[in-house]
Amino acid sequence: MRPIIFCSNMDFSQSNLFGYIEDLQELTIIERPVRRSLKTPEEIERLTVDEELSDIERAVYLLSSGQDIQGTSVVANLPVLMRQNPAETLRRVVPKIREVLHVAGVEMQLTAAVSFLTVLQEELVSIHTYSHSFLHIILQNMEHRDAGVSNAWLETLLAVIEALPKETVRHEILNPLVSKAQLSQTLQSRLVSCKIMGKLANKFEAHIIKREILPVVKSLCQDVEYEVRTCMCRQLEHIAHGMGTELTKTVVLPELVELSRDEGSSVRLAAFETLVNLLDMFDADDRSQTVLPLVKSFCEKSFKADESILVSLSFHLGKLCNGLYGIFTPEQHLRFLEFYKKLSTLGLQQENGHNDNQLQLQTLEQEKKYISVRKNCAYNFPAMIVFVDPKNFHLELYSIFFCLCHDPEVPVRYTMAISFYEVAKLLNSGVYAIHKELVTLLQDESLEVLDALVGHLPEILELMTNRGENNGSESKLLSIPDLIPALTTAEQRAASSLKWRTHEKLLQKYACLPHIISSDQIYYRFLHRMLTIILTNNVLPVQKAAARTLCIYLRYNRKQEQRHEVIQKLIEQLGQGKSYWNRLRFLDTCEFIMELFSKSFFCKYFFLPLLELTHDPVANVRMKLCYLLPKVKSTLKIPTDKHLLQQLELCIRKLLCQEKDKDVLSIVKKTVLELDRMEMSVDSFQKRFYENDLLDQEKERQEHLLLEMEKVEKEKQQNEGRPTNINDKMFEKKRRDSKTSSVLAKSVTLSVPGSSSGTSVGKEDKKSKLVRSQSFNTQALHPKYSNIDKCPNKSSAIGYTSSVSGMGKSCMLSFSDDSFRPHPTGSSGNAAFPSSSSRNLFNSGDQKNNGSKDGQSRRMSM
């Protein structure tokens, strides 16, 4: 069926239709030559190589009679040939490459330069052999007419100079270089000589540099071409480091002074930058008598006749001010500070309504230059804080900081966001002064600015809350009053954009919030938002980041009712969700739970809901669960969790017997073998599990400690408003001792992706993290799994015995081994399997613990 094309001016008469058909036929005729433009049999014959040839013979043949693309392939394969047969390659292939390179094209030249450098870096031959076989080829092709090829060979030569012995460099490179640097040589040859001189300065002693290199350097500094003078001026920094302080003062500094007055702006710019980079090599007299007048001259000319140096001056100003700090008079100190302030607002006068007539003719190039200057000022802001002293920040620099954070151009605000953490560290206890700018950058309209700020957001917020004026844990938010709205706005803007990596990074960094704001604020403003992201977002990394952050929020939540609600929603909306995608995310969440929480917590709330997914109708869910089963088994302890082990065995048996998907069945069989090899931990400590058991015990101790703290807080709320009596005094004593104990106890810090704080145990400076930790209820959530806690004739799972005696308070936690063990009944689905089946399927460790008592107890001291 022919498609009909509608056009406003198209005539559908019969003659026109025949015209369209003829046009189509012409198009098919045009296509025919294209289809026939394949290789002819003669060309194919020419490109065919005998398969019986060895690699060396094939390489020689292709270099001799092959086409350029075949020769280039051989040159690219040179390192491989050197590894296989270095002697034959050096004898037959390398001389052939040397012949071909004389007439080779640009592509083969560039490939050869890279291959020669690879041979050197991988040390495929000795340095003596390399200099004999490859150095002359490099020197011959370095003056290629194509600038790209010449630079490629030059980079290879500079790398070779570092590895060659001094005598070889002196005879093969330095001596010919003297003639190559003469005025009679080409401009390209003299530019190459400048760059090689800078590299040779670090190779020889000072007396050889003074005798053989310095005369050539002076000649190149006075070359008639400004490109050569500029290039040589930039190499003076390397030459100065090679000569030492004394010769730098007597030889290099006068040359720089002369070049700083050069007629070429690029030469003056190179002289200024080299002068700044060599400040450390000049003494106080040279700085005050020579360098400082030159710098003052540069600053005066930059606004008047020489704007080309303005961008470079703004970039080096921080280093310059701190390098000359010791010789500044108070007047000069103030003068340079005012100069920096002027640069920080350069180009903004028009927007402020000043000098409208004068600035109307600004070109686009000037606009870009002014933006670059303000961006450099933002880059140098931490250095300027050191220059004025952080104590004087509010008086001297706060107005500039405000302007740069509110700059109309994104690059300037982006640079301020990157340097915000450095500024906060320098201000130390005075960091509260910049909290408004933090809120401003969090709400910035550009996601690039937000992404730059979020990189160090946990560290910034911790500095804000711990070093500000309000250091109390109850009133930390007073130092950043608008923080929570700014954080929520930033997350919503990142979520609504297409930059999911920024959103993922933001969610990862928000895991630090339990150490910054209260549990209630996290619950009402962030926790439910994380759950919504898991349920509705379409980007997998974002969902996983939200799931991990939600688990950390749950870890530090301090109210039982809120924790129960969140766990219930995770089970119902994810684990039992209608979408298989949600059920997959439930498995990810369970993996984070196993990482962040104790084994007993996971087994209590998530073990059975997780096993239910073995009956999931979607094969991908069952497959993912099978990969997770070894981790699930590692959370069990024998004999306490023997009934859960039986449930795990039952699920594995059903999968083996009933699974129809061949991929899932294959993974199940592999998982069974892995599970059978696993050794299970027992309630008592064992040497091989000591580290893991200790870490898990610490997590469990923290969870129960926070449960006790929640109980204490409830008692405090009940006692509020009552007259002070002995009981109140005892309560206050208990509360103080509880806080003291939490400081002294070893804490397991949860790792936050992207954060600078790792996993550590026993650090006293983690007090705030422990105080905000969550506590967990000992009752089951879902009615379907309530049989775990409603076992008949069994005592409570957890019993507390607390004795308070000042700093010596201890909390003894007693765990009954039978607390989680249901009685098997005839109607229950949790019937125990015969011991023989358990032994055949898993190495569960029951045989090793048959002699242990069921009433075994475990004590943990806080």
Tab-separated table of N, CA, C and O in Angstrom, residues 63-115:
chain	number	residue	atom	x	y	z
A	63	LEU	N	53.670	-3.999	6.398
A	63	LEU	CA	54.386	-2.725	6.343
A	63	LEU	C	55.032	-2.491	4.986
A	63	LEU	O	55.196	-1.339	4.559
A	64	SER	N	55.373	-3.557	4.284
A	64	SER	CA	56.063	-3.426	2.991
A	64	SER	C	55.091	-3.206	1.848
A	64	SER	O	55.281	-2.309	1.005
A	65	SER	N	54.029	-4.011	1.793
A	65	SER	CA	53.158	-3.974	0.615
A	65	SER	C	51.695	-3.730	0.963
A	65	SER	O	50.856	-3.696	0.060
A	66	GLY	N	51.374	-3.607	2.206
A	66	GLY	CA	49.984	-3.393	2.584
A	66	GLY	C	49.551	-1.949	2.432
A	66	GLY	O	50.330	-1.063	2.072
A	67	GLN	N	48.266	-1.711	2.709
A	67	GLN	CA	47.743	-0.358	2.646
A	67	GLN	C	48.004	0.363	3.975
A	67	GLN	O	48.438	-0.236	4.963
A	68	ASP	N	47.697	1.687	3.983
A	68	ASP	CA	47.996	2.495	5.168
A	68	ASP	C	47.280	1.986	6.410
A	68	ASP	O	47.854	1.956	7.510
A	69	ILE	N	46.021	1.591	6.247
A	69	ILE	CA	45.264	1.143	7.410
A	69	ILE	C	45.845	-0.145	7.995
A	69	ILE	O	45.842	-0.355	9.206
A	70	GLN	N	46.409	-1.000	7.129
A	70	GLN	CA	47.042	-2.223	7.612
A	70	GLN	C	48.352	-1.896	8.323
A	70	GLN	O	48.683	-2.479	9.356
A	71	GLY	N	49.103	-0.944	7.778
A	71	GLY	CA	50.339	-0.532	8.439
A	71	GLY	C	50.084	0.112	9.787
A	71	GLY	O	50.823	-0.124	10.752
A	72	THR	N	49.046	0.915	9.841
A	72	THR	CA	48.691	1.534	11.125
A	72	THR	C	48.325	0.476	12.160
A	72	THR	O	48.668	0.583	13.343
A	73	SER	N	47.637	-0.570	11.719
A	73	SER	CA	47.287	-1.656	12.627
A	73	SER	C	48.531	-2.357	13.166
A	73	SER	O	48.596	-2.709	14.351
A	74	VAL	N	49.517	-2.552	12.320
A	74	VAL	CA	50.761	-3.183	12.765
A	74	VAL	C	51.467	-2.305	13.788
A	74	VAL	O	51.963	-2.786	14.817
A	75	VAL	N	51.514	-0.993	13.526
A	75	VAL	CA	52.174	-0.076	14.458
A	75	VAL	C	51.448	-0.063	15.807
A	75	VAL	O	52.075	-0.040	16.878
A	76	ALA	N	50.137	-0.087	15.781
A	76	ALA	CA	49.372	-0.120	17.038
A	76	ALA	C	49.608	-1.411	17.800
A	76	ALA	O	49.536	-1.435	19.035
A	77	ASN	N	49.910	-2.499	17.065
A	77	ASN	CA	50.121	-3.811	17.689
A	77	ASN	C	51.574	-4.034	18.101
A	77	ASN	O	51.935	-5.124	18.553
A	78	LEU	N	52.412	-2.996	17.986
A	78	LEU	CA	53.835	-3.133	18.287
A	78	LEU	C	54.102	-3.587	19.728
A	78	LEU	O	54.937	-4.477	19.948
A	79	PRO	N	53.436	-3.037	20.776
A	79	PRO	CA	53.692	-3.533	22.145
A	79	PRO	C	53.403	-5.020	22.310
A	79	PRO	O	54.123	-5.717	23.037
A	80	VAL	N	52.375	-5.523	21.621
A	80	VAL	CA	52.060	-6.951	21.703
A	80	VAL	C	53.184	-7.778	21.086
A	80	VAL	O	53.608	-8.810	21.636
A	81	LEU	N	53.701	-7.343	19.936
A	81	LEU	CA	54.815	-8.054	19.301
A	81	LEU	C	56.064	-8.021	20.175
A	81	LEU	O	56.813	-9.012	20.250
A	82	MET	N	56.266	-6.896	20.882
A	82	MET	CA	57.427	-6.796	21.763
A	82	MET	C	57.313	-7.770	22.932
A	82	MET	O	58.325	-8.307	23.400
A	83	ARG	N	56.107	-7.988	23.419
A	83	ARG	CA	55.934	-8.945	24.517
A	83	ARG	C	56.163	-10.380	24.035
A	83	ARG	O	56.730	-11.194	24.771
A	84	GLN	N	55.720	-10.680	22.816
A	84	GLN	CA	55.797	-12.055	22.329
A	84	GLN	C	57.214	-12.429	21.877
A	84	GLN	O	57.727	-13.493	22.243
A	85	ASN	N	57.829	-11.573	21.088
A	85	ASN	CA	59.146	-11.898	20.519
A	85	ASN	C	59.948	-10.605	20.379
A	85	ASN	O	60.046	-10.023	19.286
A	86	PRO	N	60.523	-10.107	21.474
A	86	PRO	CA	61.204	-8.805	21.410
A	86	PRO	C	62.410	-8.785	20.472
A	86	PRO	O	62.631	-7.791	19.765
A	87	ALA	N	63.173	-9.847	20.445
A	87	ALA	CA	64.392	-9.840	19.619
A	87	ALA	C	64.050	-9.717	18.134
A	87	ALA	O	64.614	-8.864	17.414
A	88	GLU	N	63.134	-10.545	17.623
A	88	GLU	CA	62.758	-10.497	16.213
A	88	GLU	C	62.039	-9.195	15.875
A	88	GLU	O	62.204	-8.659	14.767
A	89	THR	N	61.251	-8.684	16.811
A	89	THR	CA	60.554	-7.419	16.556
A	89	THR	C	61.551	-6.283	16.389
A	89	THR	O	61.413	-5.438	15.487
A	90	LEU	N	62.557	-6.230	17.251
A	90	LEU	CA	63.573	-5.179	17.143
A	90	LEU	C	64.412	-5.347	15.881
A	90	LEU	O	64.848	-4.354	15.272
A	91	ARG	N	64.632	-6.578	15.463
A	91	ARG	CA	65.501	-6.830	14.313
A	91	ARG	C	64.800	-6.602	12.984
A	91	ARG	O	65.391	-6.047	12.048
A	92	ARG	N	63.497	-6.948	12.884
A	92	ARG	CA	62.822	-6.916	11.585
A	92	ARG	C	61.703	-5.877	11.499
A	92	ARG	O	61.543	-5.226	10.461
A	93	VAL	N	60.917	-5.710	12.566
A	93	VAL	CA	59.715	-4.857	12.481
A	93	VAL	C	60.057	-3.386	12.706
A	93	VAL	O	59.622	-2.507	11.946
A	94	VAL	N	60.841	-3.085	13.752
A	94	VAL	CA	61.131	-1.675	14.076
A	94	VAL	C	61.864	-0.973	12.928
A	94	VAL	O	61.504	0.173	12.584
A	95	PRO	N	62.878	-1.551	12.285
A	95	PRO	CA	63.488	-0.859	11.122
A	95	PRO	C	62.491	-0.607	9.996
A	95	PRO	O	62.560	0.427	9.309
A	96	LYS	N	61.560	-1.540	9.797
A	96	LYS	CA	60.552	-1.346	8.755
A	96	LYS	C	59.628	-0.183	9.111
A	96	LYS	O	59.242	0.616	8.236
A	97	ILE	N	59.266	-0.070	10.411
A	97	ILE	CA	58.431	1.063	10.843
A	97	ILE	C	59.175	2.369	10.620
A	97	ILE	O	58.585	3.373	10.185
A	98	ARG	N	60.480	2.369	10.877
A	98	ARG	CA	61.268	3.584	10.672
A	98	ARG	C	61.240	4.020	9.217
A	98	ARG	O	61.140	5.216	8.922
A	99	GLU	N	61.293	3.084	8.286
A	99	GLU	CA	61.234	3.424	6.868
A	99	GLU	C	59.857	3.951	6.476
A	99	GLU	O	59.750	4.929	5.715
A	100	VAL	N	58.817	3.311	6.977
A	100	VAL	CA	57.456	3.676	6.574
A	100	VAL	C	57.064	5.045	7.107
A	100	VAL	O	56.328	5.801	6.456
A	101	LEU	N	57.554	5.425	8.317
A	101	LEU	CA	57.135	6.680	8.936
A	101	LEU	C	57.550	7.911	8.139
A	101	LEU	O	56.967	8.984	8.304
A	102	HIS	N	58.536	7.792	7.271
A	102	HIS	CA	58.962	8.944	6.459
A	102	HIS	C	57.849	9.408	5.525
A	102	HIS	O	57.727	10.610	5.232
A	103	VAL	N	57.057	8.472	5.048
A	103	VAL	CA	55.995	8.810	4.090
A	103	VAL	C	54.608	8.515	4.665
A	103	VAL	O	53.613	8.558	3.935
A	104	ALA	N	54.533	8.216	5.939
A	104	ALA	CA	53.257	7.832	6.557
A	104	ALA	C	52.368	9.044	6.764
A	104	ALA	O	52.826	10.197	6.836
A	105	GLY	N	51.073	8.776	6.879
A	105	GLY	CA	50.112	9.832	7.133
A	105	GLY	C	50.038	10.182	8.612
A	105	GLY	O	50.743	9.629	9.462
A	106	VAL	N	49.127	11.107	8.905
A	106	VAL	CA	49.005	11.622	10.272
A	106	VAL	C	48.567	10.519	11.242
A	106	VAL	O	49.088	10.399	12.353
A	107	GLU	N	47.635	9.677	10.796
A	107	GLU	CA	47.101	8.658	11.698
A	107	GLU	C	48.179	7.668	12.129
A	107	GLU	O	48.283	7.318	13.304
A	108	MET	N	49.010	7.234	11.189
A	108	MET	CA	50.068	6.296	11.544
A	108	MET	C	51.115	6.970	12.428
A	108	MET	O	51.659	6.345	13.355
A	109	GLN	N	51.397	8.240	12.204
A	109	GLN	CA	52.367	8.958	13.031
A	109	GLN	C	51.883	9.044	14.483
A	109	GLN	O	52.637	8.757	15.426
A	110	LEU	N	50.628	9.407	14.673
A	110	LEU	CA	50.080	9.507	16.029
A	110	LEU	C	50.068	8.140	16.716
A	110	LEU	O	50.394	8.026	17.904
A	111	THR	N	49.724	7.099	15.952
A	111	THR	CA	49.701	5.750	16.518
A	111	THR	C	51.091	5.304	16.923
A	111	THR	O	51.291	4.682	17.977
A	112	ALA	N	52.089	5.635	16.121
A	112	ALA	CA	53.467	5.258	16.433
A	112	ALA	C	53.956	5.959	17.701
A	112	ALA	O	54.639	5.353	18.535
A	113	ALA	N	53.620	7.225	17.858
A	113	ALA	CA	54.034	7.952	19.062
A	113	ALA	C	53.466	7.297	20.317
A	113	ALA	O	54.160	7.139	21.329
A	114	VAL	N	52.196	6.897	20.255
A	114	VAL	CA	51.561	6.240	21.409
A	114	VAL	C	52.178	4.865	21.658
A	114	VAL	O	52.444	4.487	22.811
A	115	SER	N	52.442	4.100	20.618
A	115	SER	CA	53.018	2.761	20.776
A	115	SER	C	54.422	2.826	21.365
A	115	SER	O	54.785	2.034	22.241
